[in-house]
Tab-separated table of C-alpha atoms in Angstrom:
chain	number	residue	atom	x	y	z
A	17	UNK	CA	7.936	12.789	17.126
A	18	UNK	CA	10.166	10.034	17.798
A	19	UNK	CA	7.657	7.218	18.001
A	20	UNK	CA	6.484	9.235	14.261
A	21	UNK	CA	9.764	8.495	12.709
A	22	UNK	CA	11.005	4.772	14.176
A	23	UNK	CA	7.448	3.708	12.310
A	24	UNK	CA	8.614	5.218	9.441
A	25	UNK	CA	11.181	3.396	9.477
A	26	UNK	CA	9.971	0.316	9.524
A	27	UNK	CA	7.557	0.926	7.066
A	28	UNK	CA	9.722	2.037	4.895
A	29	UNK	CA	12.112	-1.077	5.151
A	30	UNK	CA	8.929	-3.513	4.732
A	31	UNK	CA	8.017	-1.345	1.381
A	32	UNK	CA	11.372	-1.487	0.364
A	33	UNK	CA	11.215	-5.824	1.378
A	34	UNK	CA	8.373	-5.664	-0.990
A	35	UNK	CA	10.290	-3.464	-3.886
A	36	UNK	CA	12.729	-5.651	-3.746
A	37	UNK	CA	10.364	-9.134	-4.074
A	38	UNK	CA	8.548	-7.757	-6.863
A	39	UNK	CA	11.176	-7.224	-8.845
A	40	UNK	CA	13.094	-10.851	-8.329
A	41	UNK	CA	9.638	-11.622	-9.229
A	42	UNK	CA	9.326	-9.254	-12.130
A	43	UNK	CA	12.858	-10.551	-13.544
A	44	UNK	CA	12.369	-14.177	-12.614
A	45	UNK	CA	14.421	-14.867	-15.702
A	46	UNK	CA	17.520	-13.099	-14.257
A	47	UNK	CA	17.496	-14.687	-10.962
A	48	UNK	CA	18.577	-11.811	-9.371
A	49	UNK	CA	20.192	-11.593	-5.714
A	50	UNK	CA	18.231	-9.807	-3.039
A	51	UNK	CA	21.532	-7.287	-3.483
A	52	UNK	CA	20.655	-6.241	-6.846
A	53	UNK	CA	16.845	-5.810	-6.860
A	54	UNK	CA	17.141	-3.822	-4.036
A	55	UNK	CA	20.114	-1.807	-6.091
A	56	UNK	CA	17.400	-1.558	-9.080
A	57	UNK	CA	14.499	-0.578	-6.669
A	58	UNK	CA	16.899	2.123	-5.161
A	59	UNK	CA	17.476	3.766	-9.056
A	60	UNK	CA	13.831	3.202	-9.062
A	61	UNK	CA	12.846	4.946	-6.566
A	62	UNK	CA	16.055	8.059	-6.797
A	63	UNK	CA	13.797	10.147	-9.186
A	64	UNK	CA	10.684	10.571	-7.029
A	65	UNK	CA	12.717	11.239	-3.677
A	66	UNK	CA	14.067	13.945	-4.866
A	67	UNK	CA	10.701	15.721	-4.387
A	68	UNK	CA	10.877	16.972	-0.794
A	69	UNK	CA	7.389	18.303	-0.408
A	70	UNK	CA	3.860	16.865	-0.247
A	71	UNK	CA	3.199	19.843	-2.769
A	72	UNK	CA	5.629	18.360	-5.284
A	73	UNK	CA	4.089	15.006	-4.494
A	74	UNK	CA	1.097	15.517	-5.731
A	75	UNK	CA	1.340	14.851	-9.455
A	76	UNK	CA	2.952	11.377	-8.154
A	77	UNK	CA	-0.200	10.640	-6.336
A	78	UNK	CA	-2.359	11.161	-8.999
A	79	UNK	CA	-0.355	8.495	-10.539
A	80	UNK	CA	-0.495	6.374	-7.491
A	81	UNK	CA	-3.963	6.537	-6.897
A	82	UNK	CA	-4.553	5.736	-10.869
A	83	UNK	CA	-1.796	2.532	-10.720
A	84	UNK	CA	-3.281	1.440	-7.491
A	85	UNK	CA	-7.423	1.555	-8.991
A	86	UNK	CA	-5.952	-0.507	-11.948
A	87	UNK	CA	-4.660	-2.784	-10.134
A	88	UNK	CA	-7.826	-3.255	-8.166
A	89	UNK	CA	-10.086	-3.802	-11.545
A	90	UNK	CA	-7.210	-6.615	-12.061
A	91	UNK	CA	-8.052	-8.118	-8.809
A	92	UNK	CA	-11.107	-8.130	-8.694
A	93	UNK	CA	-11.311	-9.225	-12.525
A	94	UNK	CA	-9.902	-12.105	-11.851
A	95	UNK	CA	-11.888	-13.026	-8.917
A	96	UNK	CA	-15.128	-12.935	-10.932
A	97	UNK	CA	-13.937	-13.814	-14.217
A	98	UNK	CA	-11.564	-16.525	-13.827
A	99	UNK	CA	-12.307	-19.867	-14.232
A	100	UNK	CA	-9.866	-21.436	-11.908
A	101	UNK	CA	-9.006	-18.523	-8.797
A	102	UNK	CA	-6.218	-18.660	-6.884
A	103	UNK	CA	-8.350	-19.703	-3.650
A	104	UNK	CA	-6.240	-20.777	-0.374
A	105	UNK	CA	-7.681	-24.309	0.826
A	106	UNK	CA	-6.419	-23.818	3.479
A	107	UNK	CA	-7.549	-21.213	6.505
A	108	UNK	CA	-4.932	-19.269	8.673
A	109	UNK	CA	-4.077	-20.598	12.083
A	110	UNK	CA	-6.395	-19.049	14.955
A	111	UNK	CA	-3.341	-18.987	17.116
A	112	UNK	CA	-1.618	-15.958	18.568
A	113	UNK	CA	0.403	-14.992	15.460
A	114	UNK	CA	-3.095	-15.565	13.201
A	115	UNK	CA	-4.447	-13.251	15.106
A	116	UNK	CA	-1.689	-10.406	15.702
A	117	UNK	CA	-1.026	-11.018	11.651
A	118	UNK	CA	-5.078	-10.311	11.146
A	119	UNK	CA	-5.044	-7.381	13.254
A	120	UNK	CA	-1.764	-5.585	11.955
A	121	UNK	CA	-3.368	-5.908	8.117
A	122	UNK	CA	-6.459	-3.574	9.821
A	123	UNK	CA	-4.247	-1.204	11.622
A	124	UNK	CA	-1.929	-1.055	8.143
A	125	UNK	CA	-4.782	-0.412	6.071
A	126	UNK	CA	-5.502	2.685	7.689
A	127	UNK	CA	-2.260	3.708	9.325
A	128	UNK	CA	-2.063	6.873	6.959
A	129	UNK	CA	-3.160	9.234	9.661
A	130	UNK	CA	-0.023	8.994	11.364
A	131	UNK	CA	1.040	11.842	8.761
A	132	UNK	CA	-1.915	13.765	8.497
A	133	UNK	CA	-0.488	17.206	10.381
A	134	UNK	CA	1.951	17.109	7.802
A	135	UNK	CA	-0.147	16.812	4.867
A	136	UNK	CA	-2.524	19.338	6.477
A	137	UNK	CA	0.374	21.909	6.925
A	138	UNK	CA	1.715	21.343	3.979
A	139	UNK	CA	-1.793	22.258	1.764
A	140	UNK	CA	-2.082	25.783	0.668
A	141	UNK	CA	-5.709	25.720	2.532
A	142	UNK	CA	-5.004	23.855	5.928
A	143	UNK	CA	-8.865	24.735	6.616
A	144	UNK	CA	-9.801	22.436	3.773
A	145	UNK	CA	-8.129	19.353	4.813
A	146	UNK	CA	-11.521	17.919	6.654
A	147	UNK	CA	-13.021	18.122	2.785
A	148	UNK	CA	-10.285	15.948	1.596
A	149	UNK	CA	-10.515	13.512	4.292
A	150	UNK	CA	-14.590	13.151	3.976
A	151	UNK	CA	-14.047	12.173	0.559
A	152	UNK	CA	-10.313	10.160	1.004
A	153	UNK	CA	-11.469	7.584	3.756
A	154	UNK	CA	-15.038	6.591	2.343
A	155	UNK	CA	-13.300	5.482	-0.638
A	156	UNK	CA	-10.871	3.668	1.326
A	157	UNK	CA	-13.084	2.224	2.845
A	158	UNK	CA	-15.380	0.828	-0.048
A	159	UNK	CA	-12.433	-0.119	-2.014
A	160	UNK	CA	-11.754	-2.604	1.007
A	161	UNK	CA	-15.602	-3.758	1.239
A	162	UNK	CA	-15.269	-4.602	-2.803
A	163	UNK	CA	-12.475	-6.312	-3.021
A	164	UNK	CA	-13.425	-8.190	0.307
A	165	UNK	CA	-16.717	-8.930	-1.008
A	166	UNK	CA	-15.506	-10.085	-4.178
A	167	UNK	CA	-13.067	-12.448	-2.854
A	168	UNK	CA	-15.256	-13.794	-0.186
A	169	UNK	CA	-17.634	-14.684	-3.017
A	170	UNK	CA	-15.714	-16.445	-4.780
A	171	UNK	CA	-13.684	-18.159	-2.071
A	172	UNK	CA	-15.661	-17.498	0.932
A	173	UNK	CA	-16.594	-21.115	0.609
A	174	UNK	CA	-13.465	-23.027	0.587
C-alpha cells in the first residue's frame, strides 16, 4: 500500500501545480502569487473533500465527466473550426527526456487502475464492477483516438 499512497501523492501535488496555474491564468488581471492561487484552489477544492466516500463522490463525477466532455467538444472545435490553430512548429526533442515525457503522458492517461479495489469495494454490487469497466475504458480510449485524430489532422503536417 505504500507504493499506492507516495503516487498519490505526487499526483495530487502535480493536480494541485495545475489548480494553481489555471487560476493565475484565470485571474491574469490580478497577477496573483503562486501563494494565493494555491490559497483560492484550496477554498476551491474544501467543499468536495469533505466527501469521504466514492459513494458520495458520485454526483461529483457526473459533473466531472460532463465538464471534462465539454471541454473536449471545445478542443476539438477549435481544431476543425479555427482558422488559425494553435499548431507547435516545432517537434519535441527525440532525446531521453522526449521520450520519458512521451511515455509518462501514456502511463498517466490510464493510471486510474491504481484505485480500482477501492472503487470496486466501495460499489454496493462489487460483482458489477467488470460492467462498469467494459463500458469506462472503451470510451477512454476513443476519446483519446478523437482528439488525437483531430489534432493530427490539422497539425499532423507541420
Amino acid at each position: 500500500f505504500a507504493s499506492l499512497y507516495v503516487y498519490m501523492f505526487f499526483l495530487l501535488g502535480s493536480y494541485y501545480i495545475v489548480i494553481r496555474k489555471t487560476i493565475q491564468e484565470i485571474l491574469i488581471e490580478a497577477q496573483l502569487c503562486a501563494v494565493h492561487a494555491c490559497f483560492i484552489g484550496f477554498l476551491l477544492l474544501l467543499p468536495s473533500n469533505q466527501l469521504r466516500t466514492l459513494h458520495h463522490l458520485s454526483k461529483l463525477s457526473i459533473v466531472s465527466f460532463a465538464t471534462i466532455v465539454v471541454v473536449l467538444v471545445m478542443c476539438i472545435g477549435v481544431l476543425l473550426f479555427d482558422s488559425h490553430p494553435s499548431c507547435g512548429t516545432q517537434l519535441p526533442s527525440l532525446d531521453v527526456m522526449g521520450v520519458f515525457n512521451a511515455l509518462s503522458g501514456f502511463v498517466f492517461a490510464f493510471s486510474g487502475q491504481k484505485i480500482f479495489l477501492e472503487m470496486q469495494a466501495e460499489m454496493t454490487e462489487p460483482t458489477e464492477f467488470p460492467k462498469a469497466l467494459h463500458a469506462a475504458f472503451p470510451v477512454l480510449f476513443l476519446s483519446y483516438l478523437l482528439v488525437s485524430l483531430a489534432a493530427y489532422g490539422r497539425c499532423g503536417d507541420r
